[in-house]
CSV table of C-alpha atoms and ligand atoms in Angstrom, one decimal:
chain,number,residue,atom,x,y,z
G,1,MET,CA,-28.5,-13.1,-11.7
G,2,THR,CA,-29.3,-10.9,-8.4
G,3,GLY,CA,-27.4,-8.6,-5.9
G,4,ASP,CA,-28.9,-11.3,-3.7
G,5,THR,CA,-27.8,-14.1,-5.1
G,6,LEU,CA,-24.3,-13.3,-6.4
G,7,GLU,CA,-21.5,-15.1,-5.0
G,8,LYS,CA,-19.2,-13.6,-3.3
G,9,LYS,CA,-15.6,-13.1,-4.1
G,10,LYS,CA,-13.0,-13.2,-1.3
G,11,LYS,CA,-9.9,-10.5,-1.3
G,12,ILE,CA,-7.3,-10.1,1.1
G,13,ILE,CA,-6.3,-7.3,3.1
G,14,LYS,CA,-2.8,-7.4,4.2
G,15,THR,CA,-2.1,-4.7,7.0
G,16,ILE,CA,1.4,-4.0,8.6
G,17,HIS,CA,0.6,-2.7,12.1
G,18,ILE,CA,3.0,-0.3,13.7
G,19,ASP,CA,3.5,0.2,17.2
G,20,ALA,CA,6.1,3.4,17.4
G,21,ASP,CA,6.8,2.4,21.0
G,22,LYS,CA,8.5,-0.2,20.6
G,23,CYS,CA,11.2,0.8,17.5
G,24,ASN,CA,14.6,1.3,19.0
G,25,GLY,CA,15.7,2.9,15.5
G,26,CYS,CA,17.9,-0.3,14.8
G,27,ARG,CA,17.1,0.0,10.9
G,28,ALA,CA,17.0,-3.5,10.2
G,29,CYS,CA,13.7,-2.5,8.2
G,30,GLU,CA,15.6,-0.7,6.1
G,31,VAL,CA,18.7,-2.7,5.3
G,32,ILE,CA,16.5,-5.8,4.7
G,33,CYS,CA,13.7,-3.9,2.7
G,34,SER,CA,16.6,-2.5,0.0
G,35,ALA,CA,17.9,-5.9,-0.1
G,36,PHE,CA,14.9,-7.6,-0.9
G,37,HIS,CA,14.4,-5.5,-3.9
G,38,ALA,CA,17.9,-5.0,-4.8
G,39,VAL,CA,18.7,-6.4,-8.6
G,40,PRO,CA,19.7,-9.3,-8.2
G,41,LYS,CA,17.9,-9.6,-5.0
G,42,TYR,CA,20.4,-9.4,-1.9
G,43,SER,CA,23.2,-8.4,-4.1
G,44,SER,CA,23.6,-5.1,-2.1
G,45,ASN,CA,21.4,-3.1,0.6
G,46,ASN,CA,21.1,0.9,1.0
G,47,PRO,CA,18.6,2.1,3.1
G,48,ALA,CA,18.4,4.9,0.9
G,49,ARG,CA,16.1,2.2,-1.7
G,50,SER,CA,14.2,1.6,1.1
G,51,ARG,CA,10.2,1.5,0.9
G,52,ILE,CA,10.0,1.9,4.8
G,53,ARG,CA,12.4,4.9,6.7
G,54,VAL,CA,12.5,5.2,10.1
G,55,ILE,CA,12.4,8.9,10.9
G,56,ARG,CA,14.6,9.3,13.9
G,57,ASP,CA,15.6,11.7,17.1
G,58,PRO,CA,17.8,9.6,18.8
G,59,LEU,CA,17.9,13.1,21.2
G,60,ARG,CA,14.1,13.4,21.9
G,61,ASP,CA,13.6,9.2,21.6
G,62,VAL,CA,12.0,10.1,18.4
G,63,TYR,CA,11.7,6.9,16.4
G,64,VAL,CA,8.8,6.7,13.8
G,65,PRO,CA,8.8,4.0,10.6
G,66,VAL,CA,7.1,5.0,7.8
G,67,TYR,CA,5.8,3.0,4.9
G,68,ALA,CA,6.5,4.3,1.3
G,69,GLY,CA,2.9,5.3,-0.2
G,70,GLU,CA,2.0,7.1,-3.1
G,71,TYR,CA,4.1,9.8,-5.2
G,72,THR,CA,2.8,13.2,-5.4
G,73,PRO,CA,4.2,16.0,-7.5
G,74,ALA,CA,3.8,18.7,-5.7
G,75,GLU,CA,4.2,19.2,-1.5
G,76,CYS,CA,1.7,21.0,0.7
G,77,ALA,CA,1.2,24.5,1.1
G,78,GLY,CA,1.2,23.9,5.4
G,79,ARG,CA,2.7,22.2,7.8
G,80,ASP,CA,0.9,21.1,11.2
G,81,LYS,CA,2.5,20.0,14.5
G,82,TYR,CA,1.7,17.2,16.2
G,83,THR,CA,1.8,16.7,20.6
G,84,ILE,CA,1.7,12.9,21.3
G,85,ASP,CA,2.6,11.9,25.0
G,86,GLY,CA,4.5,15.2,25.6
G,87,LYS,CA,6.6,15.0,22.0
G,88,GLU,CA,6.3,17.1,19.4
G,89,TYR,CA,6.3,16.0,15.6
G,90,ASP,CA,6.0,17.6,12.6
G,91,GLU,CA,3.3,16.5,9.7
G,92,CYS,CA,6.0,15.6,7.8
G,93,THR,CA,7.1,12.6,10.2
G,94,PHE,CA,3.8,10.6,9.4
G,95,CYS,CA,3.5,11.4,5.8
G,96,ARG,CA,3.8,8.4,3.5
G,97,ALA,CA,4.3,10.5,0.1
G,98,SER,CA,7.1,10.4,-1.7
G,99,CYS,CA,7.2,14.5,-2.4
G,100,PRO,CA,9.8,17.1,-3.7
G,101,SER,CA,10.0,18.6,-0.3
G,102,ARG,CA,12.1,15.7,0.8
G,103,ASP,CA,14.8,13.2,-0.1
G,104,ILE,CA,12.9,10.2,1.3
G,105,PHE,CA,11.3,7.2,-1.2
G,106,LYS,CA,13.1,8.2,-4.0
G,107,GLU,CA,15.2,5.7,-6.0
G,108,PRO,CA,18.4,7.6,-5.0
G,109,ASP,CA,19.7,6.9,-8.6
G,110,SER,CA,17.1,8.0,-11.1
G,111,GLY,CA,15.4,10.1,-8.6
G,112,LEU,CA,11.7,7.6,-9.0
G,113,PRO,CA,9.4,7.5,-6.4
G,114,LEU,CA,9.4,4.2,-4.3
G,115,LYS,CA,5.9,2.8,-2.4
G,116,CYS,CA,5.8,-0.1,-0.8
G,117,ASP,CA,4.2,-3.3,-2.7
G,118,MET,CA,4.2,-5.6,0.7
G,119,CYS,CA,7.1,-7.6,-0.8
G,120,GLU,CA,5.2,-9.1,-3.5
G,121,SER,CA,6.8,-12.5,-4.8
G,122,ASP,CA,6.2,-15.7,-6.3
G,123,PRO,CA,6.0,-17.9,-4.3
G,124,PRO,CA,4.1,-15.2,-1.9
G,125,LEU,CA,5.9,-14.3,1.4
G,126,SER,CA,4.6,-15.5,4.9
G,127,GLU,CA,5.1,-12.2,6.2
G,128,PRO,CA,7.1,-9.0,4.6
G,129,MET,CA,10.6,-9.0,5.2
G,130,CYS,CA,10.6,-6.0,7.2
G,131,VAL,CA,8.1,-7.5,10.1
G,132,LYS,CA,9.9,-10.5,9.8
G,133,TRP,CA,13.4,-8.7,10.6
G,134,CYS,CA,11.7,-6.3,13.3
G,135,ILE,CA,13.1,-8.3,16.5
G,136,THR,CA,11.3,-6.1,18.8
G,137,ASP,CA,7.6,-6.6,17.3
G,138,ALA,CA,7.1,-3.0,16.3
G,139,LEU,CA,6.0,-4.4,13.1
G,140,THR,CA,3.4,-7.2,13.5
G,141,TYR,CA,1.7,-8.3,10.2
G,142,GLU,CA,-1.8,-9.6,9.8
G,143,GLU,CA,-4.1,-10.7,7.0
G,144,ARG,CA,-8.0,-10.8,6.8
G,145,GLU,CA,-10.6,-11.7,4.3
G,146,GLU,CA,-13.6,-9.5,2.9
G,147,GLU,CA,-16.0,-9.7,0.8
G,148,ALA,CA,-15.9,-8.3,-2.3
G,149,GLU,CA,-19.1,-7.8,-3.8
G,150,ALA,CA,-19.0,-5.0,-6.4
G,151,GLU,CA,-16.4,-6.2,-8.3
G,152,VAL,CA,-18.1,-9.6,-8.6
G,153,GLU,CA,-20.9,-7.5,-9.8
G,154,ALA,CA,-19.4,-5.5,-12.2
G,155,GLU,CA,-17.3,-8.6,-13.7
G,156,ASP,CA,-21.3,-10.6,-13.7
G,157,ILE,CA,-22.3,-7.6,-15.7
G,158,GLU,CA,-19.5,-7.4,-18.0
G,159,THR,CA,-19.6,-11.1,-19.3
G,160,GLY,CA,-23.3,-10.8,-19.1
G,161,LEU,CA,-22.8,-8.1,-22.1
G,162,GLU,CA,-20.3,-9.6,-23.5
G,163,SER,CA,-22.4,-12.7,-24.1
G,164,MET,CA,-25.4,-10.5,-25.3
G,165,ALA,CA,-22.9,-8.8,-27.7
G,166,ASP,CA,-21.9,-11.8,-29.0
G,167,LYS,CA,-25.6,-12.9,-29.7
G,168,TYR,CA,-26.7,-9.5,-31.2
G,169,GLY,CA,-24.2,-7.5,-31.8
G,170,LEU,CA,-22.9,-4.5,-29.9
G,171,GLN,CA,-24.7,-1.5,-31.8
G,172,LYS,CA,-28.1,-3.9,-30.9
G,173,ILE,CA,-27.2,-3.4,-27.5
G,174,MET,CA,-26.3,-0.1,-27.7
G,175,ASP,CA,-29.5,1.2,-29.3
G,176,THR,CA,-31.8,-1.0,-26.6
G,177,ILE,CA,-30.0,0.8,-23.6
G,178,ALA,CA,-30.6,4.0,-25.5
G,179,ARG,CA,-34.1,3.5,-25.8
G,180,MET,CA,-34.5,1.9,-22.3
G,181,SER,CA,-32.8,4.7,-20.8
G,182,GLN,CA,-34.9,7.2,-22.7
G,183,LYS,CA,-38.4,5.7,-21.4
G,184,ASP,CA,-36.6,6.3,-17.7
A,201,SF4,S1,12.9,-2.9,12.2
A,201,SF4,FE1,12.0,-2.9,14.1
A,201,SF4,S2,12.7,-1.8,15.5
A,201,SF4,FE2,14.2,-1.6,14.1
A,201,SF4,S3,13.9,0.6,13.1
A,201,SF4,FE3,12.7,-1.1,12.3
A,201,SF4,S4,10.7,-0.8,12.9
A,201,SF4,FE4,12.4,-0.2,14.3
A,202,SF4,S1,6.6,-4.9,3.2
A,202,SF4,FE1,8.7,-5.4,2.0
A,202,SF4,S2,8.5,-3.4,0.6
A,202,SF4,FE2,7.2,-3.0,2.2
A,202,SF4,S3,8.6,-1.9,3.3
A,202,SF4,FE3,8.4,-3.8,4.1
A,202,SF4,S4,10.1,-4.9,3.1
A,202,SF4,FE4,9.8,-3.3,2.3
């Protein structure tokens, strides 16, 4: 089978669009995220356990919703400052990392890092809970389909190799590949 004739597999890309200008700092998103992820579900709420945090500075009218991203074991060595529409923000404002330099995005009891999982659940939700609870539309959700040809190609190669290994034995396949690569 060639790359041209591969059946293209679809994958869903999930995006939450953040319009910080619409955020009023109500923190409903933090409350519902922590309640949704409580065990049992909805048994408690604690914004410190939320996977979205709103960086707030009401005196300067600054409200920036930020989603928890990857864990990082070390903090950055430098700091940048951003000025947007006359308001100053430091670099950590927009950072999604669960990092040693600050308290957010860490489970308060265990200290374990938190990461947004887009409210993965079974059955799946039509949209993430924080989006549903954001009445100002500062958070909006969209899904789009993308073709994942490379993954399909890798899977096809694996399946083909498995069936050849079943038929001829793995060692024979490896010897043949080694011979072929010497010819190149
Ligand atoms: S629910 Fe919406 S408006 Fe309220 S803090 Fe969160 S993002 Fe901002
Ligand atoms: S998408 Fe779900 S897990 Fe992620 S921050 Fe929103 S409520 Fe929390």
